Amino acid sequence: MIPLNKLKEIAILHGNEVCILDKNKSYTWNNVIKLVEERIVFLCRSYNKKQLRSVCYISKNTADLICWLSVFSTLGIPVNGLDYSLPVETLVKLLKRINPSILLISFKMYTCQEINTLMTDNITMFAIDSPSDRIIQSIGEFHSHELKELINGHKSVPERLVSLTSGTSSIPKIVYRYKSFESKRFNWFINRYKFTRSDGFMLILPLYHAAGYGWAKMFMLLGAPLYLVDQENEQMLLHTISQHSVKTTVLTPNIVSRLVVLAQGNKIKHSLRWVLVGGSYFSVITKRAAISIFGEIFYEYYGCTESGVNALSEPMDMLAYPESVGKAFEGNSIIILNDRNCPVKNGESGRIAVSSYMLMDEYSDGTRPFVQISGKDYFLMADFGYLDLDGRLFLLNRNGDTYNRYNLYTIEEKVRALPCIKDVAVVSSFKEGRHHIKCVFSTKKDHDVYILVDKIKKVVGEIGDSIFEVHAVNEVPYSPSGKVRFNAVFKMLAAA
């Protein structure tokens, strides 16, 4: 998160004000500074420079994790989080590929056997939220007079920012950037939306994901308090929004859907003024319901791990063009390509490509999947869609690589509009020269599944020569970052 010198700058005027609220426990800026200083001293006295080469963490959001991230930022140690919901076997594969020197992990989330499995070769592991915190505090306090010397004596490694794709359809890809774009993006958003330290930020998305870490860091740099919420705890979500001065947050569409349902049964007073939504398809039905309940406070973004945030839809545009994910904003260019990677005219559909100052440099295997158009590097997105005459982007599906021209999101909207439907996801694959489209849905109450399947097929109608299947599931599976877990969907259908 933010380095020690920035924490101290904020604390000069606001040291005794709340910096983090985590499970009803508040930490002032001075509290956080003390915890960060203790951990810096502990690390620098307990581990050599080789052991402080890089860090991975596996943990839900906690105040303790945020303090550790400030430690790593202060010392210039590269750090990235892993999706704690992934299978242990997948986490082990990622750890071997990233090869960190330290693994920071929440022991409460795993069994002893799983912890041993995650202890890969040449890795130093220690726990978040464990009795070892007393040792850290003791060493940190005893050697506190060495803090400045230890910070100055630590040499940071050359900058290499590591992030991971969501891994909902395959093992996550490792993304490298050799220069940070944060300052430029932060300044644009701060200036456009007039953010200040009074804009308390609710952190509900995981810190391992850019949508959690990046935005939380921006508001923390402003001196705004962070309100940590477990996205599985709906009562905590309601309480935080209604009882605290939360004015900003970043949500995924599935969390917005849950919030809409909660709000329909509870009168919610809130102070929200800026809610950024993205990461997956944001249903038109959900947009309209959310706006009617909470007001014109929603902003939608479009982008991915490799490209950053590239398009925005603001409230007025969202009301007028709810099917669009917005327009490219300053520093971004979005074009549509045909199957020969040539640009097409506005209104014609094709694969979406993005050029941006936020683009990654390469994947960890050295591949750089860019195409050059008019002297610019464009990243090929997974999505298929089109631009209207005013440059608004409309998505059709996430099968850009197979040039699937069917509007799968229209199918989803038709199914979602049925009164008995709780949630729905439409996924597609390409086999033996044909598109296989699968629709999975869950219901609000017990219904005759066979009747519903027939009704959905009638509502959707014919989809060209595609093979269309409809299946009922108990719940549509999502990752903590809001992505539909496609692999989990296919496994559920295979087991049915």
Short mmCIF file of C-alpha atoms in Angstrom, two decimals:
data_model
loop_
_atom_site.label_atom_id
_atom_site.label_comp_id
_atom_site.label_asym_id
_atom_site.label_seq_id
_atom_site.Cartn_x
_atom_site.Cartn_y
_atom_site.Cartn_z
CA MET A 1 0.00 0.00 0.00
CA ILE A 2 1.46 3.39 0.88
CA PRO A 3 5.02 3.80 2.23
CA LEU A 4 5.93 4.92 5.74
CA ASN A 5 6.91 8.47 4.75
CA LYS A 6 3.44 9.03 3.23
CA LEU A 7 1.76 7.61 6.34
CA LYS A 8 3.73 10.06 8.47
CA GLU A 9 2.83 13.01 6.23
CA ILE A 10 -0.87 12.26 6.72
CA ALA A 11 -0.41 11.65 10.44
CA ILE A 12 1.05 15.13 11.03
CA LEU A 13 -2.48 16.56 10.91
CA HIS A 14 -4.67 13.46 11.25
CA GLY A 15 -2.64 10.99 13.33
CA ASN A 16 -5.42 10.22 15.82
CA GLU A 17 -8.16 9.89 13.23
CA VAL A 18 -9.34 6.54 11.85
CA CYS A 19 -7.20 5.07 9.08
CA ILE A 20 -8.68 1.54 8.92
CA LEU A 21 -11.83 0.01 10.35
CA ASP A 22 -11.62 -3.79 10.35
CA LYS A 23 -14.33 -5.90 12.01
CA ASN A 24 -15.35 -3.04 14.33
CA LYS A 25 -11.74 -2.51 15.40
CA SER A 26 -10.39 0.88 14.41
CA TYR A 27 -6.77 1.76 13.71
CA THR A 28 -5.65 5.37 13.69
CA TRP A 29 -2.91 6.59 11.37
CA ASN A 30 -0.57 6.58 14.37
CA ASN A 31 -1.55 2.97 15.16
CA VAL A 32 -0.77 1.92 11.60
CA ILE A 33 2.58 3.73 11.63
CA LYS A 34 3.59 1.89 14.81
CA LEU A 35 2.65 -1.50 13.31
CA VAL A 36 4.49 -0.73 10.07
CA GLU A 37 7.64 0.39 11.91
CA GLU A 38 7.68 -2.74 14.06
CA ARG A 39 7.39 -4.95 11.00
CA ILE A 40 10.12 -3.12 9.12
CA VAL A 41 12.52 -3.59 12.02
CA PHE A 42 11.49 -7.24 12.41
CA LEU A 43 12.01 -8.04 8.73
CA CYS A 44 15.32 -6.24 8.34
CA ARG A 45 16.79 -7.76 11.51
CA SER A 46 15.43 -11.29 10.95
CA TYR A 47 16.03 -11.85 7.23
CA ASN A 48 18.92 -11.22 4.87
CA LYS A 49 18.67 -9.32 1.59
CA LYS A 50 18.28 -12.50 -0.42
CA GLN A 51 15.31 -13.53 1.71
CA LEU A 52 13.73 -10.10 1.15
CA ARG A 53 13.86 -10.40 -2.63
CA SER A 54 10.08 -10.72 -3.25
CA VAL A 55 6.85 -11.58 -1.47
CA CYS A 56 3.57 -13.36 -2.22
CA TYR A 57 0.59 -13.28 0.11
CA ILE A 58 -2.51 -15.44 0.45
CA SER A 59 -5.05 -13.83 2.72
CA LYS A 60 -8.38 -12.09 2.89
CA ASN A 61 -8.32 -8.34 3.50
CA THR A 62 -7.22 -7.39 7.02
CA ALA A 63 -5.68 -4.34 8.67
CA ASP A 64 -2.61 -6.47 9.37
CA LEU A 65 -2.21 -7.28 5.67
CA ILE A 66 -2.46 -3.58 4.78
CA CYS A 67 0.31 -2.84 7.29
CA TRP A 68 2.52 -5.52 5.73
CA LEU A 69 1.88 -4.09 2.27
CA SER A 70 3.04 -0.68 3.53
CA VAL A 71 6.19 -2.36 4.86
CA PHE A 72 6.98 -3.87 1.46
CA SER A 73 6.23 -0.56 -0.25
CA THR A 74 8.61 1.26 2.12
CA LEU A 75 11.41 -1.23 1.50
CA GLY A 76 10.78 -1.50 -2.23
CA ILE A 77 10.13 -5.24 -2.07
CA PRO A 78 8.00 -6.53 -4.99
CA VAL A 79 4.79 -8.11 -3.71
CA ASN A 80 1.72 -9.68 -5.22
CA GLY A 81 -1.28 -11.51 -3.85
CA LEU A 82 -2.73 -14.82 -4.93
CA ASP A 83 -6.41 -15.69 -5.15
CA TYR A 84 -7.09 -17.51 -1.87
CA SER A 85 -10.12 -19.25 -3.40
CA LEU A 86 -8.02 -21.17 -5.93
CA PRO A 87 -7.27 -24.86 -5.27
CA VAL A 88 -4.09 -25.45 -3.26
CA GLU A 89 -2.62 -27.35 -6.22
CA THR A 90 -3.04 -24.26 -8.42
CA LEU A 91 -1.51 -22.01 -5.75
CA VAL A 92 1.52 -24.29 -5.56
CA LYS A 93 1.99 -24.07 -9.34
CA LEU A 94 1.83 -20.28 -9.17
CA LEU A 95 4.28 -20.10 -6.28
CA LYS A 96 6.76 -22.22 -8.20
CA ARG A 97 6.44 -19.99 -11.26
CA ILE A 98 6.66 -16.69 -9.36
CA ASN A 99 9.34 -18.03 -6.98
CA PRO A 100 8.96 -15.52 -4.11
CA SER A 101 11.40 -15.55 -1.22
CA ILE A 102 8.63 -14.97 1.37
CA LEU A 103 5.06 -16.24 1.58
CA LEU A 104 2.78 -14.27 3.88
CA ILE A 105 -0.28 -16.40 4.59
CA SER A 106 -3.37 -16.53 6.74
CA PHE A 107 -3.03 -19.81 8.63
CA LYS A 108 -6.72 -19.64 9.58
CA MET A 109 -7.74 -20.35 5.99
CA TYR A 110 -5.86 -23.63 5.54
CA THR A 111 -5.32 -26.97 7.23
CA CYS A 112 -1.88 -28.04 8.47
CA GLN A 113 -1.58 -30.39 5.50
CA GLU A 114 -2.40 -27.59 3.06
CA ILE A 115 0.11 -25.28 4.74
CA ASN A 116 2.81 -27.94 4.35
CA THR A 117 1.87 -28.37 0.68
CA LEU A 118 2.21 -24.62 0.11
CA MET A 119 5.69 -24.63 1.68
CA THR A 120 7.55 -24.85 -1.62
CA ASP A 121 11.34 -25.00 -1.95
CA ASN A 122 13.42 -22.03 -0.78
CA ILE A 123 10.46 -20.11 0.57
CA THR A 124 10.18 -18.48 3.99
CA MET A 125 6.62 -18.62 5.31
CA PHE A 126 5.08 -16.66 8.12
CA ALA A 127 1.53 -16.02 9.20
CA ILE A 128 -0.85 -13.11 9.20
CA ASP A 129 -2.99 -12.93 12.38
CA SER A 130 -0.95 -15.32 14.50
CA PRO A 131 0.73 -15.41 17.93
CA SER A 132 4.01 -14.52 16.18
CA ASP A 133 2.74 -10.92 16.13
CA ARG A 134 3.95 -10.62 19.75
CA ILE A 135 7.46 -11.56 18.66
CA ILE A 136 7.31 -9.02 15.86
CA GLN A 137 6.16 -6.36 18.31
CA SER A 138 8.87 -7.24 20.82
CA ILE A 139 11.71 -7.14 18.27
CA GLY A 140 10.28 -4.02 16.66
CA GLU A 141 10.05 -2.11 19.93
CA PHE A 142 13.43 -3.22 21.28
CA HIS A 143 15.30 -2.20 18.11
CA SER A 144 13.09 0.78 17.18
CA HIS A 145 16.07 3.15 17.39
CA GLU A 146 17.56 1.32 14.36
CA LEU A 147 14.56 2.00 12.09
CA LYS A 148 16.03 4.81 9.97
CA GLU A 149 19.34 2.99 9.55
CA LEU A 150 17.61 -0.26 8.56
CA ILE A 151 15.44 1.48 5.94
CA ASN A 152 18.40 3.36 4.46
CA GLY A 153 20.51 0.19 4.47
CA HIS A 154 17.98 -1.85 2.53
CA LYS A 155 18.44 -1.74 -1.23
CA SER A 156 15.25 -2.20 -3.21
CA VAL A 157 15.30 -4.49 -6.24
CA PRO A 158 14.74 -3.12 -9.77
CA GLU A 159 11.08 -2.27 -10.30
CA ARG A 160 9.00 -5.09 -11.72
CA LEU A 161 5.31 -5.04 -11.02
CA VAL A 162 3.72 -8.48 -11.00
CA SER A 163 0.01 -9.13 -11.33
CA LEU A 164 -2.08 -12.16 -12.18
CA THR A 165 -5.09 -12.67 -14.41
CA SER A 166 -8.28 -14.01 -12.84
CA GLY A 167 -7.74 -17.65 -13.78
CA THR A 168 -11.46 -18.44 -14.04
CA SER A 169 -11.07 -20.47 -17.22
CA SER A 170 -7.44 -21.62 -16.84
CA ILE A 171 -4.46 -21.23 -14.51
CA PRO A 172 -3.81 -17.50 -13.97
CA LYS A 173 -1.26 -15.86 -16.26
CA ILE A 174 1.54 -13.83 -14.70
CA VAL A 175 1.74 -10.28 -16.01
CA TYR A 176 4.84 -8.04 -15.85
CA ARG A 177 5.11 -4.25 -15.93
CA TYR A 178 8.44 -2.49 -15.58
CA LYS A 179 7.04 0.95 -14.82
CA SER A 180 4.11 2.03 -12.66
CA PHE A 181 1.20 3.92 -14.20
CA GLU A 182 -0.54 4.55 -10.88
CA SER A 183 0.35 8.22 -10.40
CA LYS A 184 -0.99 9.23 -13.81
CA ARG A 185 -4.23 7.27 -13.36
CA PHE A 186 -4.74 8.41 -9.77
CA ASN A 187 -4.33 12.07 -10.74
CA TRP A 188 -6.86 11.77 -13.55
CA PHE A 189 -9.54 10.23 -11.33
CA ILE A 190 -8.85 12.55 -8.38
CA ASN A 191 -9.11 15.64 -10.55
CA ARG A 192 -12.19 14.48 -12.45
CA TYR A 193 -14.23 13.37 -9.43
CA LYS A 194 -12.81 15.82 -6.86
CA PHE A 195 -11.88 13.12 -4.38
CA THR A 196 -10.59 14.21 -0.96
CA ARG A 197 -9.73 12.66 2.39
CA SER A 198 -13.42 12.92 3.34
CA ASP A 199 -14.33 10.25 0.77
CA GLY A 200 -14.22 7.17 3.01
CA PHE A 201 -13.60 4.04 0.91
CA MET A 202 -15.25 0.66 1.49
CA LEU A 203 -12.79 -2.09 0.58
CA ILE A 204 -14.77 -5.21 -0.24
CA LEU A 205 -12.85 -6.58 -3.24
CA PRO A 206 -9.71 -8.61 -2.49
CA LEU A 207 -6.39 -6.81 -2.25
CA TYR A 208 -4.79 -9.47 -4.45
CA HIS A 209 -6.82 -8.02 -7.33
CA ALA A 210 -6.07 -4.66 -8.96
CA ALA A 211 -9.67 -3.53 -8.43
CA GLY A 212 -9.12 -3.90 -4.68
CA TYR A 213 -5.50 -2.85 -4.22
CA GLY A 214 -5.25 0.03 -6.69
CA TRP A 215 -8.34 1.96 -5.63
CA ALA A 216 -7.76 1.37 -1.90
CA LYS A 217 -4.23 2.73 -2.32
CA MET A 218 -5.48 5.85 -4.12
CA PHE A 219 -7.93 6.75 -1.36
CA MET A 220 -5.43 5.90 1.37
CA LEU A 221 -2.91 8.29 -0.24
CA LEU A 222 -5.55 11.01 0.04
CA GLY A 223 -5.85 10.31 3.75
CA ALA A 224 -9.34 8.79 3.44
CA PRO A 225 -10.27 6.02 5.88
CA LEU A 226 -10.64 2.44 4.65
CA TYR A 227 -13.64 0.38 5.77
CA LEU A 228 -12.91 -3.35 5.37
CA VAL A 229 -15.89 -5.59 4.60
CA ASP A 230 -16.01 -9.36 4.08
CA GLN A 231 -18.07 -9.75 0.91
CA GLU A 232 -19.68 -12.92 2.28
CA ASN A 233 -21.02 -11.03 5.32
CA GLU A 234 -24.13 -9.24 4.09
CA GLN A 235 -25.00 -7.78 7.50
CA MET A 236 -21.53 -6.24 7.72
CA LEU A 237 -22.00 -4.81 4.22
CA LEU A 238 -25.34 -3.20 5.16
CA HIS A 239 -23.99 -1.91 8.48
CA THR A 240 -20.88 -0.37 6.92
CA ILE A 241 -22.82 1.47 4.21
CA SER A 242 -25.53 2.74 6.54
CA GLN A 243 -23.63 3.45 9.76
CA HIS A 244 -20.30 4.87 8.55
CA SER A 245 -19.20 7.73 6.33
CA VAL A 246 -18.59 5.54 3.30
CA LYS A 247 -18.74 7.68 0.19
CA THR A 248 -16.80 5.61 -2.34
CA THR A 249 -16.28 1.97 -3.22
CA VAL A 250 -15.54 -0.43 -6.07
CA LEU A 251 -17.91 -3.36 -6.55
CA THR A 252 -18.40 -6.23 -8.95
CA PRO A 253 -21.77 -6.75 -10.68
CA ASN A 254 -22.64 -9.80 -8.58
CA ILE A 255 -22.12 -7.80 -5.35
CA VAL A 256 -24.31 -4.99 -6.73
CA SER A 257 -27.01 -7.62 -7.46
CA ARG A 258 -26.83 -8.86 -3.87
CA LEU A 259 -26.91 -5.30 -2.56
CA VAL A 260 -30.03 -4.57 -4.60
CA VAL A 261 -31.79 -7.62 -3.10
CA LEU A 262 -30.73 -6.58 0.42
CA ALA A 263 -31.91 -3.02 -0.13
CA GLN A 264 -35.33 -4.16 -1.32
CA GLY A 265 -35.99 -5.63 2.12
CA ASN A 266 -34.23 -2.91 4.16
CA LYS A 267 -34.41 0.86 4.09
CA ILE A 268 -30.77 1.88 3.67
CA LYS A 269 -29.52 5.35 4.46
CA HIS A 270 -26.16 5.89 2.84
CA SER A 271 -23.59 8.55 1.96
CA LEU A 272 -22.31 6.91 -1.22
CA ARG A 273 -21.50 9.28 -4.08
CA TRP A 274 -19.16 7.23 -6.32
CA VAL A 275 -19.52 3.49 -6.87
CA LEU A 276 -17.31 2.02 -9.59
CA VAL A 277 -18.50 -1.30 -11.01
CA GLY A 278 -16.72 -3.72 -13.34
CA GLY A 279 -14.76 -6.93 -13.70
CA SER A 280 -17.54 -8.82 -15.48
CA TYR A 281 -20.79 -8.21 -17.36
CA PHE A 282 -22.97 -5.63 -15.57
CA SER A 283 -26.57 -6.53 -16.37
CA VAL A 284 -28.84 -3.75 -17.64
CA ILE A 285 -31.57 -5.01 -15.32
CA THR A 286 -29.23 -4.77 -12.32
CA LYS A 287 -28.00 -1.29 -13.37
CA ARG A 288 -31.52 0.09 -13.53
CA ALA A 289 -32.54 -1.50 -10.24
CA ALA A 290 -29.42 -0.19 -8.48
CA ILE A 291 -29.90 3.34 -9.82
CA SER A 292 -33.57 3.38 -8.79
CA ILE A 293 -32.65 2.40 -5.21
CA PHE A 294 -29.36 4.22 -4.59
CA GLY A 295 -29.45 7.04 -7.11
CA GLU A 296 -27.18 8.13 -9.93
CA ILE A 297 -23.93 7.18 -8.18
CA PHE A 298 -22.81 4.27 -10.37
CA TYR A 299 -19.89 4.33 -12.81
CA GLU A 300 -18.93 1.34 -14.95
CA TYR A 301 -15.42 0.55 -16.10
CA TYR A 302 -14.04 -1.75 -18.76
CA GLY A 303 -10.55 -3.22 -18.84
CA CYS A 304 -8.50 -6.23 -17.79
CA THR A 305 -5.35 -7.14 -15.88
CA GLU A 306 -3.19 -6.74 -18.98
CA SER A 307 -4.64 -3.41 -20.12
CA GLY A 308 -5.70 -1.56 -16.95
CA VAL A 309 -8.88 0.54 -16.87
CA ASN A 310 -9.71 1.67 -20.39
CA ALA A 311 -13.34 2.78 -20.71
CA LEU A 312 -15.81 4.50 -18.39
CA SER A 313 -19.56 4.94 -18.37
CA GLU A 314 -20.72 7.79 -16.13
CA PRO A 315 -24.23 8.12 -14.64
CA MET A 316 -25.83 10.21 -17.40
CA ASP A 317 -24.40 7.97 -20.10
CA MET A 318 -25.41 4.86 -18.16
CA LEU A 319 -29.01 6.05 -18.04
CA ALA A 320 -29.09 6.90 -21.74
CA TYR A 321 -27.08 3.90 -22.99
CA PRO A 322 -27.28 1.18 -20.30
CA GLU A 323 -26.10 -1.54 -22.70
CA SER A 324 -22.73 0.24 -23.17
CA VAL A 325 -19.66 -0.07 -20.94
CA GLY A 326 -18.70 3.50 -21.81
CA LYS A 327 -16.08 5.33 -23.83
CA ALA A 328 -12.29 5.26 -23.80
CA PHE A 329 -11.03 8.00 -21.49
CA GLU A 330 -7.82 10.04 -21.61
CA GLY A 331 -4.74 7.92 -22.39
CA ASN A 332 -6.74 5.03 -23.89
CA SER A 333 -7.70 4.02 -27.42
CA ILE A 334 -10.20 1.28 -28.26
CA ILE A 335 -10.64 -0.19 -31.74
CA ILE A 336 -12.49 -3.16 -33.20
CA LEU A 337 -10.60 -5.66 -35.37
CA ASN A 338 -11.70 -8.30 -37.86
CA ASP A 339 -10.22 -11.81 -38.04
CA ARG A 340 -7.21 -10.39 -39.98
CA ASN A 341 -6.53 -7.85 -37.20
CA CYS A 342 -7.63 -4.96 -39.41
CA PRO A 343 -9.79 -2.15 -37.95
CA VAL A 344 -13.47 -2.13 -38.90
CA LYS A 345 -15.90 0.78 -39.09
CA ASN A 346 -17.92 1.95 -36.11
CA GLY A 347 -21.07 -0.13 -35.89
CA GLU A 348 -19.36 -3.29 -37.17
CA SER A 349 -18.59 -6.02 -34.65
CA GLY A 350 -15.25 -7.70 -34.09
CA ARG A 351 -12.57 -8.39 -31.52
CA ILE A 352 -11.87 -5.53 -29.10
CA ALA A 353 -8.31 -4.19 -28.94
CA VAL A 354 -6.92 -1.61 -26.49
CA SER A 355 -3.94 0.74 -26.54
CA SER A 356 -3.11 2.47 -23.26
CA TYR A 357 -0.33 3.84 -21.05
CA MET A 358 -1.49 1.13 -18.60
CA LEU A 359 -0.67 -1.81 -20.91
CA MET A 360 1.47 -4.59 -19.50
CA ASP A 361 4.96 -5.10 -20.92
CA GLU A 362 4.84 -8.89 -21.23
CA TYR A 363 3.74 -12.17 -19.71
CA SER A 364 6.18 -14.03 -17.49
CA ASP A 365 7.03 -16.41 -20.35
CA GLY A 366 8.18 -13.43 -22.45
CA THR A 367 5.23 -13.38 -24.84
CA ARG A 368 3.83 -9.99 -25.89
CA PRO A 369 0.41 -10.53 -27.52
CA PHE A 370 0.12 -7.12 -29.15
CA VAL A 371 -0.74 -6.03 -32.67
CA GLN A 372 0.58 -2.79 -34.13
CA ILE A 373 -1.99 -0.43 -35.63
CA SER A 374 -0.88 3.01 -36.85
CA GLY A 375 2.34 2.73 -34.86
CA LYS A 376 0.62 1.87 -31.55
CA ASP A 377 0.67 -1.40 -29.61
CA TYR A 378 -2.83 -2.80 -29.08
CA PHE A 379 -3.66 -5.63 -26.71
CA LEU A 380 -6.22 -8.14 -28.00
CA MET A 381 -8.98 -8.41 -25.42
CA ALA A 382 -11.02 -11.56 -24.82
CA ASP A 383 -14.19 -9.72 -25.77
CA PHE A 384 -16.19 -9.36 -28.98
CA GLY A 385 -18.18 -6.18 -29.51
CA TYR A 386 -18.60 -2.93 -31.43
CA LEU A 387 -18.32 0.86 -31.13
CA ASP A 388 -21.18 3.19 -31.97
CA LEU A 389 -20.67 6.41 -33.95
CA ASP A 390 -19.88 8.32 -30.72
CA GLY A 391 -17.25 5.80 -29.60
CA ARG A 392 -19.32 3.99 -26.98
CA LEU A 393 -18.29 0.38 -26.52
CA PHE A 394 -20.87 -2.41 -26.54
CA LEU A 395 -19.95 -5.98 -25.57
CA LEU A 396 -21.46 -9.05 -27.23
CA ASN A 397 -19.55 -11.93 -25.64
CA ARG A 398 -16.18 -13.06 -24.25
CA ASN A 399 -15.27 -15.18 -27.25
CA GLY A 400 -13.32 -12.64 -29.25
CA ASP A 401 -10.68 -15.20 -30.22
CA THR A 402 -13.28 -17.37 -32.01
CA TYR A 403 -15.16 -14.41 -33.53
CA ASN A 404 -18.45 -15.54 -32.06
CA ARG A 405 -20.95 -12.99 -33.39
CA TYR A 406 -23.83 -13.95 -31.11
CA ASN A 407 -24.86 -11.47 -28.43
CA LEU A 408 -24.68 -13.75 -25.42
CA TYR A 409 -25.46 -10.88 -23.06
CA THR A 410 -28.85 -10.39 -24.75
CA ILE A 411 -29.56 -14.04 -23.92
CA GLU A 412 -28.57 -13.38 -20.31
CA GLU A 413 -30.85 -10.32 -20.12
CA LYS A 414 -33.83 -12.26 -21.48
CA VAL A 415 -33.36 -15.02 -18.92
CA ARG A 416 -32.67 -12.60 -16.05
CA ALA A 417 -35.95 -10.80 -16.82
CA LEU A 418 -37.97 -13.90 -15.90
CA PRO A 419 -39.51 -13.31 -12.43
CA CYS A 420 -38.34 -16.59 -10.90
CA ILE A 421 -34.65 -16.19 -11.87
CA LYS A 422 -32.15 -15.37 -9.13
CA ASP A 423 -28.96 -15.40 -11.20
CA VAL A 424 -27.79 -16.44 -14.65
CA ALA A 425 -24.57 -16.83 -16.62
CA VAL A 426 -24.09 -17.66 -20.28
CA VAL A 427 -20.81 -19.24 -21.38
CA SER A 428 -19.66 -20.39 -24.77
CA SER A 429 -17.02 -22.69 -26.20
CA PHE A 430 -16.00 -23.56 -29.75
CA LYS A 431 -15.80 -27.25 -30.64
CA GLU A 432 -15.76 -29.09 -33.95
CA GLY A 433 -16.52 -25.94 -35.92
CA ARG A 434 -19.59 -24.93 -33.89
CA HIS A 435 -20.31 -22.65 -30.95
CA HIS A 436 -21.62 -24.48 -27.88
CA ILE A 437 -23.60 -22.04 -25.73
CA LYS A 438 -24.49 -23.03 -22.19
CA CYS A 439 -26.90 -21.10 -19.99
CA VAL A 440 -26.85 -21.83 -16.26
CA PHE A 441 -29.36 -20.31 -13.87
CA SER A 442 -30.44 -20.38 -10.25
CA THR A 443 -33.93 -19.63 -8.94
CA LYS A 444 -35.34 -17.57 -6.08
CA LYS A 445 -37.59 -20.41 -4.91
CA ASP A 446 -38.18 -24.04 -5.75
CA HIS A 447 -39.55 -24.30 -9.26
CA ASP A 448 -40.11 -27.12 -11.71
CA VAL A 449 -36.73 -27.09 -13.46
CA TYR A 450 -37.98 -28.85 -16.59
CA ILE A 451 -40.72 -26.27 -17.13
CA LEU A 452 -38.22 -23.45 -16.59
CA VAL A 453 -35.71 -24.93 -19.03
CA ASP A 454 -38.41 -25.12 -21.71
CA LYS A 455 -39.53 -21.56 -20.94
CA ILE A 456 -35.94 -20.24 -21.22
CA LYS A 457 -35.46 -21.98 -24.57
CA LYS A 458 -38.66 -20.42 -25.88
CA VAL A 459 -37.69 -16.94 -24.60
CA VAL A 460 -34.22 -17.17 -26.13
CA GLY A 461 -35.32 -18.71 -29.42
CA GLU A 462 -33.02 -19.99 -32.16
CA ILE A 463 -29.32 -19.02 -32.10
CA GLY A 464 -28.19 -19.81 -35.61
CA ASP A 465 -26.44 -23.15 -35.92
CA SER A 466 -25.09 -23.04 -32.33
CA ILE A 467 -25.76 -25.82 -29.86
CA PHE A 468 -27.72 -24.24 -26.99
CA GLU A 469 -28.09 -25.94 -23.59
CA VAL A 470 -29.85 -24.76 -20.44
CA HIS A 471 -29.05 -26.09 -16.95
CA ALA A 472 -30.23 -25.28 -13.43
CA VAL A 473 -27.60 -24.90 -10.67
CA ASN A 474 -27.89 -24.13 -6.97
CA GLU A 475 -25.62 -21.08 -7.29
CA VAL A 476 -23.69 -19.50 -10.14
CA PRO A 477 -20.04 -19.75 -8.97
CA TYR A 478 -18.00 -16.54 -8.69
CA SER A 479 -14.43 -15.78 -7.73
CA PRO A 480 -13.82 -13.15 -5.00
CA SER A 481 -12.99 -10.70 -7.81
CA GLY A 482 -16.47 -11.19 -9.31
CA LYS A 483 -15.68 -13.41 -12.30
CA VAL A 484 -17.91 -16.36 -13.20
CA ARG A 485 -15.80 -19.47 -12.69
CA PHE A 486 -16.16 -21.04 -16.12
CA ASN A 487 -14.22 -24.17 -15.17
CA ALA A 488 -16.49 -24.71 -12.18
CA VAL A 489 -19.55 -24.30 -14.43
CA PHE A 490 -18.29 -26.92 -16.88
CA LYS A 491 -17.43 -29.30 -14.02
CA MET A 492 -20.91 -28.92 -12.52
CA LEU A 493 -22.51 -29.66 -15.87
CA ALA A 494 -20.27 -32.68 -16.47
CA ALA A 495 -21.17 -34.08 -13.05
CA ALA A 496 -24.93 -33.55 -13.54
#
